[in-house]
Tab-separated table of C-alpha atoms and ligand atoms in Angstrom:
chain	number	residue	atom	x	y	z
A	133	MET	CA	-53.864	-7.574	38.263
A	134	LEU	CA	-50.425	-6.396	37.202
A	135	ASP	CA	-47.856	-9.049	38.219
A	136	CYS	CA	-48.562	-11.768	40.754
A	137	GLY	CA	-45.587	-12.586	42.970
A	138	GLU	CA	-45.456	-15.293	45.602
A	139	GLY	CA	-47.882	-14.540	48.424
A	140	SER	CA	-50.289	-12.511	46.272
A	141	LEU	CA	-53.301	-14.611	47.297
A	142	GLY	CA	-52.443	-14.193	50.986
A	143	GLN	CA	-52.034	-10.451	50.491
A	144	LEU	CA	-55.449	-10.280	48.782
A	145	SER	CA	-56.978	-12.238	51.652
A	146	ARG	CA	-55.442	-9.917	54.247
A	147	ARG	CA	-56.415	-6.840	52.259
A	148	PHE	CA	-60.061	-7.713	51.549
A	149	GLY	CA	-60.806	-10.368	54.190
A	150	ARG	CA	-61.524	-14.082	53.682
A	151	GLU	CA	-65.223	-13.504	53.050
A	152	ALA	CA	-64.701	-11.018	50.249
A	153	LEU	CA	-61.761	-12.897	48.719
A	154	GLU	CA	-63.885	-15.248	46.578
A	155	GLU	CA	-65.906	-12.366	45.226
A	156	ARG	CA	-62.703	-10.488	44.384
A	157	LEU	CA	-61.235	-13.542	42.654
A	158	LEU	CA	-64.388	-14.045	40.601
A	159	GLY	CA	-64.305	-10.361	39.678
A	160	LEU	CA	-60.727	-10.697	38.441
A	161	LYS	CA	-60.717	-10.536	34.626
A	162	CYS	CA	-57.045	-10.496	33.690
A	163	VAL	CA	-53.616	-11.101	35.202
A	164	TRP	CA	-50.691	-9.543	33.374
A	165	ILE	CA	-47.182	-10.912	34.018
A	166	SER	CA	-44.177	-8.732	33.152
A	167	HIS	CA	-41.427	-11.385	33.194
A	168	MET	CA	-40.421	-14.759	34.577
A	169	HIS	CA	-38.636	-13.678	37.760
A	170	ALA	CA	-40.241	-15.397	40.747
A	171	ASP	CA	-41.280	-12.218	42.549
A	172	HIS	CA	-43.469	-11.329	39.560
A	173	HIS	CA	-45.224	-14.577	38.633
A	174	LEU	CA	-44.908	-17.258	41.313
A	175	GLY	CA	-48.241	-16.406	42.975
A	176	LEU	CA	-50.231	-16.993	39.792
A	177	LEU	CA	-50.867	-20.709	40.367
A	178	ARG	CA	-52.548	-20.160	43.727
A	179	VAL	CA	-54.648	-17.304	42.354
A	180	LEU	CA	-55.735	-19.476	39.396
A	181	SER	CA	-56.415	-22.465	41.603
A	182	HIS	CA	-58.476	-20.574	44.186
A	183	ARG	CA	-60.340	-18.689	41.480
A	184	ALA	CA	-61.250	-22.001	39.804
A	185	GLN	CA	-62.517	-23.392	43.133
A	186	ALA	CA	-64.545	-20.234	43.769
A	187	ALA	CA	-65.998	-20.440	40.247
A	188	ARG	CA	-67.054	-24.078	40.804
A	189	ARG	CA	-68.761	-23.211	44.084
A	190	ALA	CA	-70.565	-20.292	42.455
A	191	GLY	CA	-71.546	-22.310	39.359
A	192	ARG	CA	-69.508	-19.960	37.161
A	193	GLU	CA	-66.972	-22.415	35.687
A	194	GLY	CA	-67.292	-20.925	32.219
A	195	GLU	CA	-65.779	-17.570	33.163
A	196	ARG	CA	-62.179	-17.897	32.054
A	197	LEU	CA	-59.382	-15.675	33.268
A	198	THR	CA	-57.215	-13.931	30.675
A	199	VAL	CA	-53.507	-14.257	31.465
A	200	VAL	CA	-51.084	-12.098	29.477
A	201	GLY	CA	-47.388	-12.863	29.878
A	202	PRO	CA	-44.031	-13.899	28.388
A	203	PRO	CA	-43.789	-17.082	26.248
A	204	PRO	CA	-42.142	-19.282	28.958
A	205	LEU	CA	-45.248	-18.753	31.090
A	206	SER	CA	-47.174	-21.120	28.758
A	207	LYS	CA	-45.018	-24.132	29.577
A	208	TRP	CA	-44.860	-23.243	33.261
A	209	LEU	CA	-48.660	-23.061	33.464
A	210	ARG	CA	-49.121	-26.242	31.406
A	211	THR	CA	-46.730	-28.078	33.721
A	212	TYR	CA	-48.156	-26.954	37.037
A	213	ALA	CA	-51.671	-25.606	36.561
A	214	SER	CA	-53.109	-28.795	35.029
A	215	PHE	CA	-53.423	-30.330	38.507
A	216	ASP	CA	-55.864	-27.627	39.489
A	217	GLN	CA	-57.818	-27.572	36.236
A	218	ALA	CA	-57.429	-23.818	36.317
A	219	GLN	CA	-59.349	-22.065	33.609
A	220	TYR	CA	-57.480	-19.425	31.714
A	221	ASP	CA	-56.688	-18.121	28.239
A	222	LEU	CA	-53.058	-17.177	27.689
A	223	VAL	CA	-51.951	-14.302	25.452
A	224	HIS	CA	-48.255	-13.617	24.846
A	225	ASN	CA	-47.060	-10.094	25.629
A	226	ALA	CA	-45.466	-9.762	22.188
A	227	ARG	CA	-48.897	-9.962	20.566
A	228	LEU	CA	-49.803	-6.661	22.198
A	229	PHE	CA	-46.732	-4.661	21.099
A	230	PRO	CA	-47.688	-1.301	19.507
A	231	SER	CA	-46.195	-2.496	16.230
A	232	ASN	CA	-44.894	-5.946	15.501
A	233	GLU	CA	-44.573	-7.201	11.968
A	234	TRP	CA	-44.370	-10.912	12.706
A	235	VAL	CA	-47.628	-10.922	14.658
A	236	GLY	CA	-49.589	-9.356	11.839
A	237	ALA	CA	-51.735	-6.274	12.228
A	238	GLY	CA	-54.985	-8.178	11.666
A	239	CYS	CA	-54.313	-10.687	14.437
A	240	ARG	CA	-53.212	-7.925	16.803
A	241	GLU	CA	-56.346	-5.886	16.178
A	242	VAL	CA	-58.637	-8.889	16.700
A	243	LEU	CA	-56.863	-9.694	19.970
A	244	LYS	CA	-56.998	-6.107	21.166
A	245	GLY	CA	-60.684	-6.005	20.302
A	246	LEU	CA	-61.354	-9.126	22.380
A	247	LEU	CA	-59.410	-7.730	25.345
A	248	ALA	CA	-61.129	-4.364	25.053
A	249	GLU	CA	-64.531	-6.060	24.952
A	250	GLY	CA	-63.797	-8.344	27.909
A	251	LEU	CA	-61.965	-5.857	30.098
A	252	GLY	CA	-63.286	-2.483	28.995
A	253	VAL	CA	-59.733	-1.190	28.554
A	254	ASP	CA	-57.045	-1.014	25.883
A	255	VAL	CA	-53.868	-2.957	26.681
A	256	VAL	CA	-50.497	-2.297	25.029
A	257	THR	CA	-47.227	-3.980	26.027
A	258	VAL	CA	-43.673	-2.863	25.227
A	259	PRO	CA	-40.363	-4.709	25.588
A	260	VAL	CA	-38.096	-3.293	28.314
A	261	LYS	CA	-34.454	-3.639	29.409
A	262	HIS	CA	-34.084	-6.182	32.197
A	263	SER	CA	-31.941	-9.186	33.061
A	264	CYS	CA	-34.755	-11.532	32.054
A	265	ARG	CA	-35.569	-12.336	28.437
A	266	ASP	CA	-38.964	-11.171	27.189
A	267	ALA	CA	-39.448	-8.648	30.037
A	268	CYS	CA	-42.226	-6.166	29.247
A	269	ALA	CA	-44.019	-3.102	30.555
A	270	VAL	CA	-47.744	-2.509	30.075
A	271	ILE	CA	-49.980	0.466	29.384
A	272	VAL	CA	-53.664	0.165	30.265
A	273	SER	CA	-55.996	2.854	28.934
A	274	ASP	CA	-59.609	3.533	29.761
A	275	ARG	CA	-62.258	3.206	27.053
A	276	CYS	CA	-64.555	5.701	28.685
A	277	ALA	CA	-67.875	7.037	27.492
A	278	GLU	CA	-67.940	10.230	25.482
A	279	GLY	CA	-67.583	13.316	27.665
A	280	GLU	CA	-65.638	11.478	30.394
A	281	THR	CA	-61.911	11.956	30.884
A	282	PRO	CA	-60.019	8.768	29.993
A	283	TRP	CA	-57.279	7.560	32.323
A	284	LYS	CA	-54.077	5.826	31.321
A	285	ILE	CA	-51.852	3.765	33.620
A	286	ALA	CA	-48.327	2.682	32.689
A	287	TYR	CA	-46.546	-0.021	34.711
A	288	SER	CA	-42.841	-0.645	34.160
A	289	GLY	CA	-42.343	-4.168	35.486
A	290	ASP	CA	-38.573	-4.477	36.129
A	291	THR	CA	-36.389	-2.388	33.842
A	292	ARG	CA	-33.670	0.163	33.281
A	293	PRO	CA	-35.106	3.533	32.125
A	294	CYS	CA	-36.621	2.664	28.787
A	295	GLN	CA	-37.559	4.844	25.796
A	296	SER	CA	-40.189	2.414	24.476
A	297	LEU	CA	-42.053	2.727	27.779
A	298	ILE	CA	-41.759	6.535	27.718
A	299	ASP	CA	-43.171	6.656	24.175
A	300	ALA	CA	-46.044	4.251	24.799
A	301	GLY	CA	-46.966	5.788	28.150
A	302	ARG	CA	-46.848	9.397	26.950
A	303	GLY	CA	-49.205	11.588	29.013
A	304	ALA	CA	-50.097	8.797	31.466
A	305	THR	CA	-52.386	9.657	34.346
A	306	LEU	CA	-50.262	7.395	36.528
A	307	LEU	CA	-46.870	5.793	35.980
A	308	ILE	CA	-46.090	2.925	38.360
A	309	HIS	CA	-42.338	2.459	38.028
A	310	GLU	CA	-39.848	0.221	39.766
A	311	ALA	CA	-37.230	2.033	41.860
A	312	THR	CA	-35.212	-0.859	43.212
A	313	LEU	CA	-32.270	1.232	44.413
A	314	ASP	CA	-31.672	4.707	45.777
A	315	THR	CA	-30.333	7.340	43.376
A	316	PRO	CA	-26.617	7.154	44.367
A	317	LEU	CA	-26.557	3.422	43.500
A	318	GLU	CA	-26.883	3.895	39.736
A	319	GLU	CA	-23.932	1.617	38.925
A	320	ASP	CA	-25.508	-1.208	40.943
A	321	ALA	CA	-28.812	-0.547	39.186
A	322	LYS	CA	-27.102	-0.789	35.784
A	323	ALA	CA	-25.409	-4.050	36.755
A	324	LYS	CA	-28.679	-5.571	37.973
A	325	GLN	CA	-30.778	-4.055	35.152
A	326	HIS	CA	-33.042	-2.155	37.517
A	327	SER	CA	-33.783	1.570	38.009
A	328	THR	CA	-32.909	4.018	40.763
A	329	THR	CA	-35.363	6.421	42.384
A	330	GLY	CA	-33.931	9.322	40.373
A	331	GLU	CA	-34.126	7.380	37.108
A	332	ALA	CA	-37.729	6.318	37.734
A	333	LEU	CA	-38.751	9.909	38.507
A	334	GLY	CA	-36.914	10.962	35.331
A	335	VAL	CA	-38.950	8.483	33.267
A	336	GLY	CA	-42.137	9.971	34.741
A	337	GLY	CA	-40.970	13.458	33.773
A	338	ARG	CA	-40.022	12.515	30.205
A	339	MET	CA	-43.288	10.632	29.785
A	340	GLY	CA	-45.278	13.626	31.024
A	341	ALA	CA	-46.958	11.409	33.634
A	342	TYR	CA	-49.329	13.297	35.915
A	343	ARG	CA	-48.285	11.203	38.929
A	344	THR	CA	-45.470	8.691	39.432
A	345	LEU	CA	-45.779	5.928	42.021
A	346	LEU	CA	-42.563	4.093	42.900
A	347	THR	CA	-42.460	0.426	43.885
A	348	HIS	CA	-40.230	-2.727	43.982
A	349	PHE	CA	-37.743	-1.424	46.555
A	350	SER	CA	-34.666	-3.466	47.343
A	351	GLN	CA	-34.571	-5.510	50.520
A	352	ARG	CA	-31.699	-3.192	51.471
A	353	TYR	CA	-34.503	-0.925	52.705
A	354	PRO	CA	-36.286	-3.013	55.357
A	355	LYS	CA	-39.288	-0.709	55.878
A	356	VAL	CA	-39.210	2.185	53.417
A	357	PRO	CA	-36.644	3.442	50.914
A	358	PRO	CA	-35.035	6.877	51.445
A	359	LEU	CA	-37.933	9.300	50.996
A	360	GLU	CA	-36.357	12.766	50.684
A	361	GLU	CA	-36.090	12.842	46.892
A	362	VAL	CA	-39.652	11.598	46.330
A	363	THR	CA	-41.038	14.001	48.946
A	364	ALA	CA	-39.279	16.948	47.287
A	365	HIS	CA	-40.432	15.903	43.793
A	366	GLY	CA	-44.012	17.077	44.292
A	367	ALA	CA	-45.718	14.769	41.761
A	368	ALA	CA	-44.646	11.364	43.076
A	369	ALA	CA	-45.144	8.947	45.965
A	370	VAL	CA	-43.912	5.546	47.157
A	371	ALA	CA	-46.134	2.464	47.226
A	372	PHE	CA	-46.347	0.100	50.205
A	373	ASP	CA	-48.137	-3.146	51.070
A	374	PHE	CA	-51.946	-2.843	51.193
A	375	MET	CA	-51.883	0.671	49.739
A	376	SER	CA	-55.095	1.583	47.904
A	377	VAL	CA	-55.283	4.643	45.695
A	378	ASP	CA	-58.479	5.813	44.040
A	379	LEU	CA	-57.676	7.558	40.764
A	380	ALA	CA	-59.879	10.423	41.955
A	381	ASP	CA	-57.399	10.973	44.805
A	382	LEU	CA	-54.323	11.243	42.579
A	383	PRO	CA	-54.166	15.058	42.895
A	384	SER	CA	-53.459	14.758	46.637
A	385	LEU	CA	-51.248	11.632	46.429
A	386	PRO	CA	-47.884	13.471	46.715
A	387	SER	CA	-49.073	15.262	49.861
A	388	MET	CA	-48.895	11.976	51.801
A	389	MET	CA	-45.119	11.930	51.378
A	390	ALA	CA	-44.222	14.587	53.975
A	391	PRO	CA	-46.172	12.916	56.832
A	392	LEU	CA	-44.878	9.495	55.726
A	393	ALA	CA	-41.291	10.786	55.791
A	394	ARG	CA	-41.842	12.251	59.265
A	395	LEU	CA	-43.342	8.974	60.500
A	396	ALA	CA	-40.383	7.049	59.063
A	397	ASP	CA	-37.987	9.382	60.893
A	398	GLU	CA	-39.884	9.082	64.184
A	399	GLN	CA	-40.059	5.297	63.944
A	400	GLY	CA	-36.451	4.918	62.815
A	401	TRP	CA	-37.557	2.984	59.719
A	402	HIS	CA	-34.509	3.887	57.670
A	403	GLY	CA	-31.296	1.940	57.677
A	404	LEU	CA	-29.671	-0.612	55.460
A	405	TYR	CA	-29.553	-4.335	55.990
A	406	GLY	CA	-26.704	-4.668	53.510
A	407	GLU	CA	-26.771	-6.398	50.145
A	408	ALA	CA	-29.736	-8.603	49.381
A	409	ALA	CA	-30.840	-10.400	46.255
A	410	GLU	CA	-33.116	-8.390	44.004
B	158	ZN	ZN1	-36.882	-9.019	37.554
């Protein structure tokens, strides 16, 4: 799970149904947190707590969840999660940087090996440019069997366009990038340390990402952000609540944009509510 904002457990329950929720929680191996803004980490306690309860009921208490996140997450979890006896192992994002002298290559390789063994994927994090200290992006790569085509997913968290993310995510199958504001609002995006639609699409292009999926739209856009630029792009789409995308369907992902744009027009979904906190 990449980021876990407030309401994540409720969203999972609505998406998969109450019956399947426990199974999904027990199947969850790792939660990665990009930074300490509430809309990215506040739902973690409930997910941990409900997962621990589900594990007790299923007699699977020993199966610990790996949580990867910024250093302040340790104290936050120690302060609040102790009441629920949640079972997790915490890894700091900085320990998974592509190169980081103070961590030590040996330690980094051991950690990566453990994650790869437990999750079946390679995980690399990179520092990004956001208004929150220690903000990171993540790149998750498949460790597929010989002869299969490996996939690679890059997720930006919250950031301005960032070269370290472009370098680490080079050739990604899918880039999931924040696009908080529409392209004309670049000055606002700079001030708030977010990206515009145009900037996010530009990152996808420079990275050589096969598909770019935009997310984290400002509350200025009550239903959907302006869709024209993404629709015209041809290799991108916008994400929305409860969206599910099978990687096998990525080739046709951009083709959903034209009908979505038409639906938005018909329903009158566009329109600004004015400034809102991001
Ligand atoms: Zn943020």
